[in-house]
């Protein structure tokens, strides 16, 4: 990736989409780990837009226990405003770097980045996030953003790019999934989304998986949006995440994926989500998040 990018950092301290509290503090933890300074050291210009104003659980009416779309209206409002801001950032020839916050925010960030251009989508996550209101076992919207971005879900969530779907499913790749709900699994099988589970990574290696993923996401597109959930890493490497699942990728595999993304020169926008400082150990997960962002944005070993 060419150095000297203009990078717009934006925090989205939302945890309404999740079932566990704490990821709203993720943007602060990532900034505290030196994100802006270290990006500047790579030769990039960094513009920190602060945090998007988001509602708190404590000041938001509780949804009913059996809600299939918990906190739909406030999450949709956050995503709508985020999409507008990200679209404006792109028009200013800057690369949006969005700090989360739970993964529901990607409905807004990815949609905003895709406005007026045809992007691929690379989703690196332990979970598929491919539920909708009919398949969800929890009603938590952070389990739905990939479905919404590929046209499945509530209209308040699917149309933020100005078209439905925001991303052609045939140009969408899910990488390192290992914890899927039963109906979600069926929906993925019926879709055109390419899925590389941990099984494929174990058998083929991260390099081969990423090379194929990049080919899919960049064929006939203007580049791609990358959404990276820190829970894709094994909890021994990244303990401070929203929904930890054992058996994830290593830090070195994650760095290789990011380095290959940088080499592709196709990255147009980036989410780093689900950092939960409450569960972390001395900010180690936020530190790793910064290191991975640096790798995606051009940091090399030599």
mmCIF file of C-alpha atoms in Angstrom:
data_model
loop_
_atom_site.group_PDB
_atom_site.id
_atom_site.type_symbol
_atom_site.label_atom_id
_atom_site.label_comp_id
_atom_site.label_asym_id
_atom_site.label_seq_id
_atom_site.Cartn_x
_atom_site.Cartn_y
_atom_site.Cartn_z
ATOM 1 C CA UNK A 1 0.000 0.000 0.000
ATOM 2 C CA UNK A 2 1.259 3.469 -0.879
ATOM 3 C CA UNK A 3 2.214 5.546 2.124
ATOM 4 C CA UNK A 4 0.953 9.051 2.625
ATOM 5 C CA UNK A 5 -2.751 8.305 2.895
ATOM 6 C CA UNK A 6 -5.172 10.745 4.442
ATOM 7 C CA UNK A 7 -6.860 8.696 7.162
ATOM 8 C CA UNK A 8 -10.009 9.784 9.002
ATOM 9 C CA UNK A 9 -10.363 8.135 12.413
ATOM 10 C CA UNK A 10 -13.884 7.983 13.828
ATOM 11 C CA UNK A 11 -15.035 6.274 17.015
ATOM 12 C CA UNK A 12 -18.496 4.736 17.355
ATOM 13 C CA UNK A 13 -18.956 3.872 21.057
ATOM 14 C CA UNK A 14 -22.075 1.782 20.669
ATOM 15 C CA UNK A 15 -22.981 -1.391 22.542
ATOM 16 C CA UNK A 16 -26.743 -1.493 21.919
ATOM 17 C CA UNK A 17 -26.267 -4.239 19.350
ATOM 18 C CA UNK A 18 -24.496 -6.601 21.720
ATOM 19 C CA UNK A 19 -25.589 -8.791 24.583
ATOM 20 C CA UNK A 20 -22.607 -7.902 26.786
ATOM 21 C CA UNK A 21 -21.584 -4.438 27.954
ATOM 22 C CA UNK A 22 -18.200 -2.812 27.520
ATOM 23 C CA UNK A 23 -17.413 -2.509 23.810
ATOM 24 C CA UNK A 24 -18.571 1.112 23.906
ATOM 25 C CA UNK A 25 -15.180 1.832 25.531
ATOM 26 C CA UNK A 26 -13.307 0.233 22.638
ATOM 27 C CA UNK A 27 -12.583 3.454 20.712
ATOM 28 C CA UNK A 28 -10.954 5.027 23.769
ATOM 29 C CA UNK A 29 -8.834 1.938 24.414
ATOM 30 C CA UNK A 30 -7.617 1.839 20.804
ATOM 31 C CA UNK A 31 -6.755 5.530 20.816
ATOM 32 C CA UNK A 32 -4.956 5.108 24.156
ATOM 33 C CA UNK A 33 -2.780 2.459 22.498
ATOM 34 C CA UNK A 34 -1.314 5.174 20.263
ATOM 35 C CA UNK A 35 -3.227 4.695 17.016
ATOM 36 C CA UNK A 36 -2.916 8.207 15.564
ATOM 37 C CA UNK A 37 0.730 8.709 16.480
ATOM 38 C CA UNK A 38 1.748 5.357 15.075
ATOM 39 C CA UNK A 39 -0.173 5.911 11.837
ATOM 40 C CA UNK A 40 1.564 9.272 11.507
ATOM 41 C CA UNK A 41 4.906 7.548 12.000
ATOM 42 C CA UNK A 42 4.100 5.464 8.899
ATOM 43 C CA UNK A 43 3.825 8.668 6.882
ATOM 44 C CA UNK A 44 0.046 9.017 6.854
ATOM 45 C CA UNK A 45 -1.891 12.180 7.613
ATOM 46 C CA UNK A 46 -4.342 11.411 10.411
ATOM 47 C CA UNK A 47 -7.507 13.375 11.105
ATOM 48 C CA UNK A 48 -9.359 12.283 14.237
ATOM 49 C CA UNK A 49 -13.047 13.137 13.953
ATOM 50 C CA UNK A 50 -13.703 12.171 17.563
ATOM 51 C CA UNK A 51 -16.670 9.972 18.419
ATOM 52 C CA UNK A 52 -20.075 9.798 16.836
ATOM 53 C CA UNK A 53 -22.699 10.581 19.465
ATOM 54 C CA UNK A 54 -24.418 7.326 20.376
ATOM 55 C CA UNK A 55 -27.157 6.539 22.917
ATOM 56 C CA UNK A 56 -26.389 4.720 26.159
ATOM 57 C CA UNK A 57 -28.255 1.654 27.305
ATOM 58 C CA UNK A 58 -29.018 3.483 30.564
ATOM 59 C CA UNK A 59 -30.886 6.263 28.731
ATOM 60 C CA UNK A 60 -32.611 4.099 26.100
ATOM 61 C CA UNK A 61 -35.960 2.365 26.700
ATOM 62 C CA UNK A 62 -35.471 -1.358 27.138
ATOM 63 C CA UNK A 63 -36.833 -3.555 24.352
ATOM 64 C CA UNK A 64 -39.245 -6.338 25.291
ATOM 65 C CA UNK A 65 -37.519 -9.608 26.289
ATOM 66 C CA UNK A 66 -38.764 -11.376 23.158
ATOM 67 C CA UNK A 67 -37.728 -8.617 20.706
ATOM 68 C CA UNK A 68 -36.376 -9.940 17.433
ATOM 69 C CA UNK A 69 -34.582 -6.655 16.661
ATOM 70 C CA UNK A 70 -33.344 -5.242 19.956
ATOM 71 C CA UNK A 71 -32.851 -1.454 19.924
ATOM 72 C CA UNK A 72 -33.652 -1.320 16.197
ATOM 73 C CA UNK A 73 -34.560 2.373 15.990
ATOM 74 C CA UNK A 74 -31.573 3.809 17.899
ATOM 75 C CA UNK A 75 -29.138 1.490 16.109
ATOM 76 C CA UNK A 76 -30.620 2.398 12.728
ATOM 77 C CA UNK A 77 -30.280 6.090 13.610
ATOM 78 C CA UNK A 78 -26.609 5.655 14.550
ATOM 79 C CA UNK A 79 -25.930 3.711 11.349
ATOM 80 C CA UNK A 80 -27.723 6.300 9.216
ATOM 81 C CA UNK A 81 -25.652 9.140 10.681
ATOM 82 C CA UNK A 82 -22.489 7.089 10.421
ATOM 83 C CA UNK A 83 -23.169 6.281 6.760
ATOM 84 C CA UNK A 84 -23.606 9.982 6.001
ATOM 85 C CA UNK A 85 -20.365 10.899 7.747
ATOM 86 C CA UNK A 86 -18.354 8.098 6.152
ATOM 87 C CA UNK A 87 -19.699 9.063 2.732
ATOM 88 C CA UNK A 88 -18.577 12.652 3.350
ATOM 89 C CA UNK A 89 -15.131 11.422 4.452
ATOM 90 C CA UNK A 90 -14.772 9.405 1.249
ATOM 91 C CA UNK A 91 -15.740 12.442 -0.842
ATOM 92 C CA UNK A 92 -12.877 14.323 0.836
ATOM 93 C CA UNK A 93 -10.451 11.696 -0.501
ATOM 94 C CA UNK A 94 -9.792 10.222 2.939
ATOM 95 C CA UNK A 95 -9.785 6.603 4.041
ATOM 96 C CA UNK A 96 -12.264 6.024 6.902
ATOM 97 C CA UNK A 97 -10.943 4.061 9.894
ATOM 98 C CA UNK A 98 -13.877 3.283 12.185
ATOM 99 C CA UNK A 99 -13.313 2.198 15.780
ATOM 100 C CA UNK A 100 -15.967 0.209 17.630
ATOM 101 C CA UNK A 101 -18.099 -0.428 19.390
ATOM 102 C CA UNK A 102 -20.176 -3.482 18.534
ATOM 103 C CA UNK A 103 -20.324 -4.856 15.017
ATOM 104 C CA UNK A 104 -23.772 -3.436 14.241
ATOM 105 C CA UNK A 105 -21.982 -0.183 13.382
ATOM 106 C CA UNK A 106 -20.615 -1.784 10.198
ATOM 107 C CA UNK A 107 -24.064 -1.473 8.643
ATOM 108 C CA UNK A 108 -23.443 2.269 8.619
ATOM 109 C CA UNK A 109 -19.709 2.394 7.948
ATOM 110 C CA UNK A 110 -19.680 -0.085 5.086
ATOM 111 C CA UNK A 111 -22.844 1.363 3.529
ATOM 112 C CA UNK A 112 -21.432 4.875 3.657
ATOM 113 C CA UNK A 113 -18.194 3.775 2.050
ATOM 114 C CA UNK A 114 -20.079 1.969 -0.737
ATOM 115 C CA UNK A 115 -22.195 4.970 -1.724
ATOM 116 C CA UNK A 116 -21.523 5.936 -5.313
ATOM 117 C CA UNK A 117 -19.048 3.128 -5.900
ATOM 118 C CA UNK A 118 -19.046 -0.635 -6.243
ATOM 119 C CA UNK A 119 -17.007 -2.208 -3.457
ATOM 120 C CA UNK A 120 -16.237 -5.726 -2.383
ATOM 121 C CA UNK A 121 -16.477 -6.662 1.286
ATOM 122 C CA UNK A 122 -14.046 -8.699 3.409
ATOM 123 C CA UNK A 123 -15.461 -9.720 6.788
ATOM 124 C CA UNK A 124 -12.953 -11.240 9.232
ATOM 125 C CA UNK A 125 -14.857 -12.575 12.210
ATOM 126 C CA UNK A 126 -15.428 -15.625 14.379
ATOM 127 C CA UNK A 127 -19.143 -15.156 13.721
ATOM 128 C CA UNK A 128 -20.994 -14.869 10.436
ATOM 129 C CA UNK A 129 -23.234 -11.966 11.533
ATOM 130 C CA UNK A 130 -25.687 -13.323 8.957
ATOM 131 C CA UNK A 131 -28.858 -13.515 11.003
ATOM 132 C CA UNK A 132 -31.992 -11.479 10.449
ATOM 133 C CA UNK A 133 -35.113 -11.029 12.555
ATOM 134 C CA UNK A 134 -36.397 -14.432 11.407
ATOM 135 C CA UNK A 135 -33.285 -16.466 12.223
ATOM 136 C CA UNK A 136 -31.736 -14.715 15.226
ATOM 137 C CA UNK A 137 -31.689 -16.658 18.496
ATOM 138 C CA UNK A 138 -30.990 -13.515 20.552
ATOM 139 C CA UNK A 139 -32.407 -10.466 18.760
ATOM 140 C CA UNK A 140 -29.001 -8.765 19.059
ATOM 141 C CA UNK A 141 -28.309 -6.709 15.940
ATOM 142 C CA UNK A 142 -24.532 -7.140 16.134
ATOM 143 C CA UNK A 143 -25.294 -10.631 14.783
ATOM 144 C CA UNK A 144 -26.980 -9.194 11.681
ATOM 145 C CA UNK A 145 -24.764 -6.641 9.859
ATOM 146 C CA UNK A 146 -23.379 -8.909 7.138
ATOM 147 C CA UNK A 147 -26.901 -10.056 6.306
ATOM 148 C CA UNK A 148 -28.125 -6.448 6.153
ATOM 149 C CA UNK A 149 -25.252 -5.371 3.895
ATOM 150 C CA UNK A 150 -26.086 -8.182 1.466
ATOM 151 C CA UNK A 151 -29.785 -7.265 1.391
ATOM 152 C CA UNK A 152 -31.318 -9.470 4.094
ATOM 153 C CA UNK A 153 -33.032 -7.825 7.022
ATOM 154 C CA UNK A 154 -35.174 -4.901 8.143
ATOM 155 C CA UNK A 155 -35.509 -2.008 5.647
ATOM 156 C CA UNK A 156 -34.078 0.423 8.215
ATOM 157 C CA UNK A 157 -30.824 -1.549 8.006
ATOM 158 C CA UNK A 158 -30.539 -2.642 4.377
ATOM 159 C CA UNK A 159 -30.868 0.572 2.361
ATOM 160 C CA UNK A 160 -28.201 2.893 3.799
ATOM 161 C CA UNK A 161 -25.953 2.717 0.735
ATOM 162 C CA UNK A 162 -28.705 4.082 -1.486
ATOM 163 C CA UNK A 163 -29.282 0.664 -3.018
ATOM 164 C CA UNK A 164 -30.173 -2.845 -1.884
ATOM 165 C CA UNK A 165 -28.013 -4.760 -1.488
ATOM 166 C CA UNK A 166 -25.194 -2.441 -0.510
ATOM 167 C CA UNK A 167 -22.734 -5.170 -1.582
ATOM 168 C CA UNK A 168 -23.080 -7.833 -4.247
ATOM 169 C CA UNK A 169 -22.966 -11.094 -2.244
ATOM 170 C CA UNK A 170 -20.747 -12.603 -4.942
ATOM 171 C CA UNK A 171 -18.100 -10.027 -3.973
ATOM 172 C CA UNK A 172 -18.383 -10.672 -0.227
ATOM 173 C CA UNK A 173 -15.989 -12.939 1.676
ATOM 174 C CA UNK A 174 -16.296 -14.140 5.274
ATOM 175 C CA UNK A 175 -12.992 -15.307 6.766
ATOM 176 C CA UNK A 176 -12.207 -17.432 9.857
ATOM 177 C CA UNK A 177 -15.791 -18.125 10.926
ATOM 178 C CA UNK A 178 -16.095 -20.778 13.620
ATOM 179 C CA UNK A 179 -19.305 -20.071 15.594
ATOM 180 C CA UNK A 180 -22.459 -20.137 13.458
ATOM 181 C CA UNK A 181 -26.121 -20.401 14.452
ATOM 182 C CA UNK A 182 -28.112 -23.213 12.755
ATOM 183 C CA UNK A 183 -30.464 -21.064 10.661
ATOM 184 C CA UNK A 184 -27.644 -18.639 9.912
ATOM 185 C CA UNK A 185 -25.644 -21.539 8.496
ATOM 186 C CA UNK A 186 -28.521 -22.420 6.184
ATOM 187 C CA UNK A 187 -28.848 -18.821 5.018
ATOM 188 C CA UNK A 188 -25.129 -18.640 4.232
ATOM 189 C CA UNK A 189 -25.288 -21.859 2.229
ATOM 190 C CA UNK A 190 -28.146 -20.432 0.173
ATOM 191 C CA UNK A 191 -26.289 -17.164 -0.489
ATOM 192 C CA UNK A 192 -23.517 -16.239 -2.921
ATOM 193 C CA UNK A 193 -21.224 -15.165 -0.059
ATOM 194 C CA UNK A 194 -17.881 -16.979 -0.031
ATOM 195 C CA UNK A 195 -17.076 -18.442 3.403
ATOM 196 C CA UNK A 196 -13.654 -19.587 4.575
ATOM 197 C CA UNK A 197 -14.076 -21.201 7.981
ATOM 198 C CA UNK A 198 -11.286 -22.005 10.412
ATOM 199 C CA UNK A 199 -11.280 -25.446 8.790
ATOM 200 C CA UNK A 200 -10.115 -23.953 5.476
ATOM 201 C CA UNK A 201 -7.497 -21.814 7.209
ATOM 202 C CA UNK A 202 -6.165 -24.825 9.107
ATOM 203 C CA UNK A 203 -5.990 -26.938 5.947
ATOM 204 C CA UNK A 204 -4.876 -24.404 3.351
ATOM 205 C CA UNK A 205 -3.158 -21.682 5.366
ATOM 206 C CA UNK A 206 -3.990 -18.020 5.764
ATOM 207 C CA UNK A 207 -1.983 -16.891 2.732
ATOM 208 C CA UNK A 208 -3.907 -19.068 0.272
ATOM 209 C CA UNK A 209 -7.254 -18.095 1.803
ATOM 210 C CA UNK A 210 -6.471 -14.378 1.707
ATOM 211 C CA UNK A 211 -5.204 -14.476 -1.854
ATOM 212 C CA UNK A 212 -8.454 -16.059 -3.012
ATOM 213 C CA UNK A 213 -10.516 -13.683 -0.860
ATOM 214 C CA UNK A 214 -8.784 -10.656 -2.341
ATOM 215 C CA UNK A 215 -9.380 -11.939 -5.863
ATOM 216 C CA UNK A 216 -13.107 -12.301 -5.131
ATOM 217 C CA UNK A 217 -13.471 -8.908 -3.417
ATOM 218 C CA UNK A 218 -11.581 -6.930 -6.075
ATOM 219 C CA UNK A 219 -12.873 -8.525 -9.281
ATOM 220 C CA UNK A 220 -14.907 -5.845 -11.061
ATOM 221 C CA UNK A 221 -14.983 -3.549 -8.011
ATOM 222 C CA UNK A 222 -13.440 -0.236 -6.978
ATOM 223 C CA UNK A 223 -11.689 -1.889 -4.032
ATOM 224 C CA UNK A 224 -13.137 -3.252 -0.816
ATOM 225 C CA UNK A 225 -14.281 -2.445 2.689
ATOM 226 C CA UNK A 226 -12.652 -4.475 5.457
ATOM 227 C CA UNK A 227 -14.540 -5.190 8.673
ATOM 228 C CA UNK A 228 -12.337 -6.793 11.327
ATOM 229 C CA UNK A 229 -13.795 -8.177 14.555
ATOM 230 C CA UNK A 230 -11.127 -8.789 17.202
ATOM 231 C CA UNK A 231 -12.971 -11.923 18.356
ATOM 232 C CA UNK A 232 -11.602 -13.670 15.271
ATOM 233 C CA UNK A 233 -8.397 -14.090 17.261
ATOM 234 C CA UNK A 234 -8.015 -16.827 19.801
ATOM 235 C CA UNK A 235 -8.976 -15.482 23.266
ATOM 236 C CA UNK A 236 -5.484 -16.302 24.508
ATOM 237 C CA UNK A 237 -4.211 -13.631 22.094
ATOM 238 C CA UNK A 238 -7.126 -11.196 22.398
ATOM 239 C CA UNK A 239 -8.944 -11.630 25.726
ATOM 240 C CA UNK A 240 -10.761 -8.297 25.638
ATOM 241 C CA UNK A 241 -13.460 -8.862 23.020
ATOM 242 C CA UNK A 242 -17.224 -8.723 23.000
ATOM 243 C CA UNK A 243 -17.943 -12.387 22.227
ATOM 244 C CA UNK A 244 -14.864 -14.598 22.675
ATOM 245 C CA UNK A 245 -14.765 -18.039 21.046
ATOM 246 C CA UNK A 246 -11.928 -20.526 21.519
ATOM 247 C CA UNK A 247 -9.946 -21.873 18.599
ATOM 248 C CA UNK A 248 -9.324 -18.675 16.662
ATOM 249 C CA UNK A 249 -6.502 -17.467 14.465
ATOM 250 C CA UNK A 250 -3.155 -16.449 15.895
ATOM 251 C CA UNK A 251 -1.814 -12.908 16.011
ATOM 252 C CA UNK A 252 0.726 -13.843 13.354
ATOM 253 C CA UNK A 253 -2.006 -15.190 11.032
ATOM 254 C CA UNK A 254 -3.968 -11.968 11.564
ATOM 255 C CA UNK A 255 -0.918 -9.878 10.709
ATOM 256 C CA UNK A 256 -0.325 -11.900 7.554
ATOM 257 C CA UNK A 257 -3.929 -11.277 6.482
ATOM 258 C CA UNK A 258 -3.511 -7.541 7.070
ATOM 259 C CA UNK A 259 -0.154 -7.430 5.285
ATOM 260 C CA UNK A 260 -1.670 -9.102 2.227
ATOM 261 C CA UNK A 261 -4.525 -6.611 2.320
ATOM 262 C CA UNK A 262 -1.997 -3.766 2.341
ATOM 263 C CA UNK A 263 -0.113 -5.304 -0.582
ATOM 264 C CA UNK A 264 -3.339 -5.579 -2.594
ATOM 265 C CA UNK A 265 -3.748 -1.769 -2.581
ATOM 266 C CA UNK A 266 -7.517 -2.290 -2.657
ATOM 267 C CA UNK A 267 -8.456 -1.215 0.872
ATOM 268 C CA UNK A 268 -10.901 1.702 0.787
ATOM 269 C CA UNK A 269 -12.272 1.715 4.359
ATOM 270 C CA UNK A 270 -11.749 -0.222 7.561
ATOM 271 C CA UNK A 271 -13.640 -1.164 10.751
ATOM 272 C CA UNK A 272 -11.919 -2.390 13.906
ATOM 273 C CA UNK A 273 -14.679 -3.551 16.255
ATOM 274 C CA UNK A 274 -15.682 -5.407 19.439
ATOM 275 C CA UNK A 275 -12.732 -4.411 21.657
ATOM 276 C CA UNK A 276 -13.974 -4.729 25.257
ATOM 277 C CA UNK A 277 -11.576 -3.141 27.780
ATOM 278 C CA UNK A 278 -13.585 -4.507 30.724
ATOM 279 C CA UNK A 279 -12.478 -8.027 29.787
ATOM 280 C CA UNK A 280 -8.985 -7.093 28.628
ATOM 281 C CA UNK A 281 -5.601 -7.528 30.286
ATOM 282 C CA UNK A 282 -3.591 -4.287 30.445
ATOM 283 C CA UNK A 283 -5.105 -3.084 27.146
ATOM 284 C CA UNK A 284 -3.441 -5.953 25.276
ATOM 285 C CA UNK A 285 -6.350 -6.411 22.841
ATOM 286 C CA UNK A 286 -6.475 -2.719 21.958
ATOM 287 C CA UNK A 287 -2.691 -2.767 21.463
ATOM 288 C CA UNK A 288 -3.111 -5.699 19.086
ATOM 289 C CA UNK A 289 -5.921 -3.873 17.282
ATOM 290 C CA UNK A 290 -3.564 -0.968 16.629
ATOM 291 C CA UNK A 291 -0.812 -3.283 15.401
ATOM 292 C CA UNK A 292 -3.225 -4.961 12.993
ATOM 293 C CA UNK A 293 -4.502 -1.629 11.688
ATOM 294 C CA UNK A 294 -0.901 -0.583 11.062
ATOM 295 C CA UNK A 295 -0.268 -3.787 9.111
ATOM 296 C CA UNK A 296 -3.372 -3.198 6.987
ATOM 297 C CA UNK A 297 -2.209 0.357 6.312
ATOM 298 C CA UNK A 298 1.288 -0.414 5.164
ATOM 299 C CA UNK A 299 3.559 -1.316 8.077
ATOM 300 C CA UNK A 300 6.152 -3.881 7.011
ATOM 301 C CA UNK A 301 8.628 -5.995 8.917
ATOM 302 C CA UNK A 302 11.457 -4.884 6.599
#
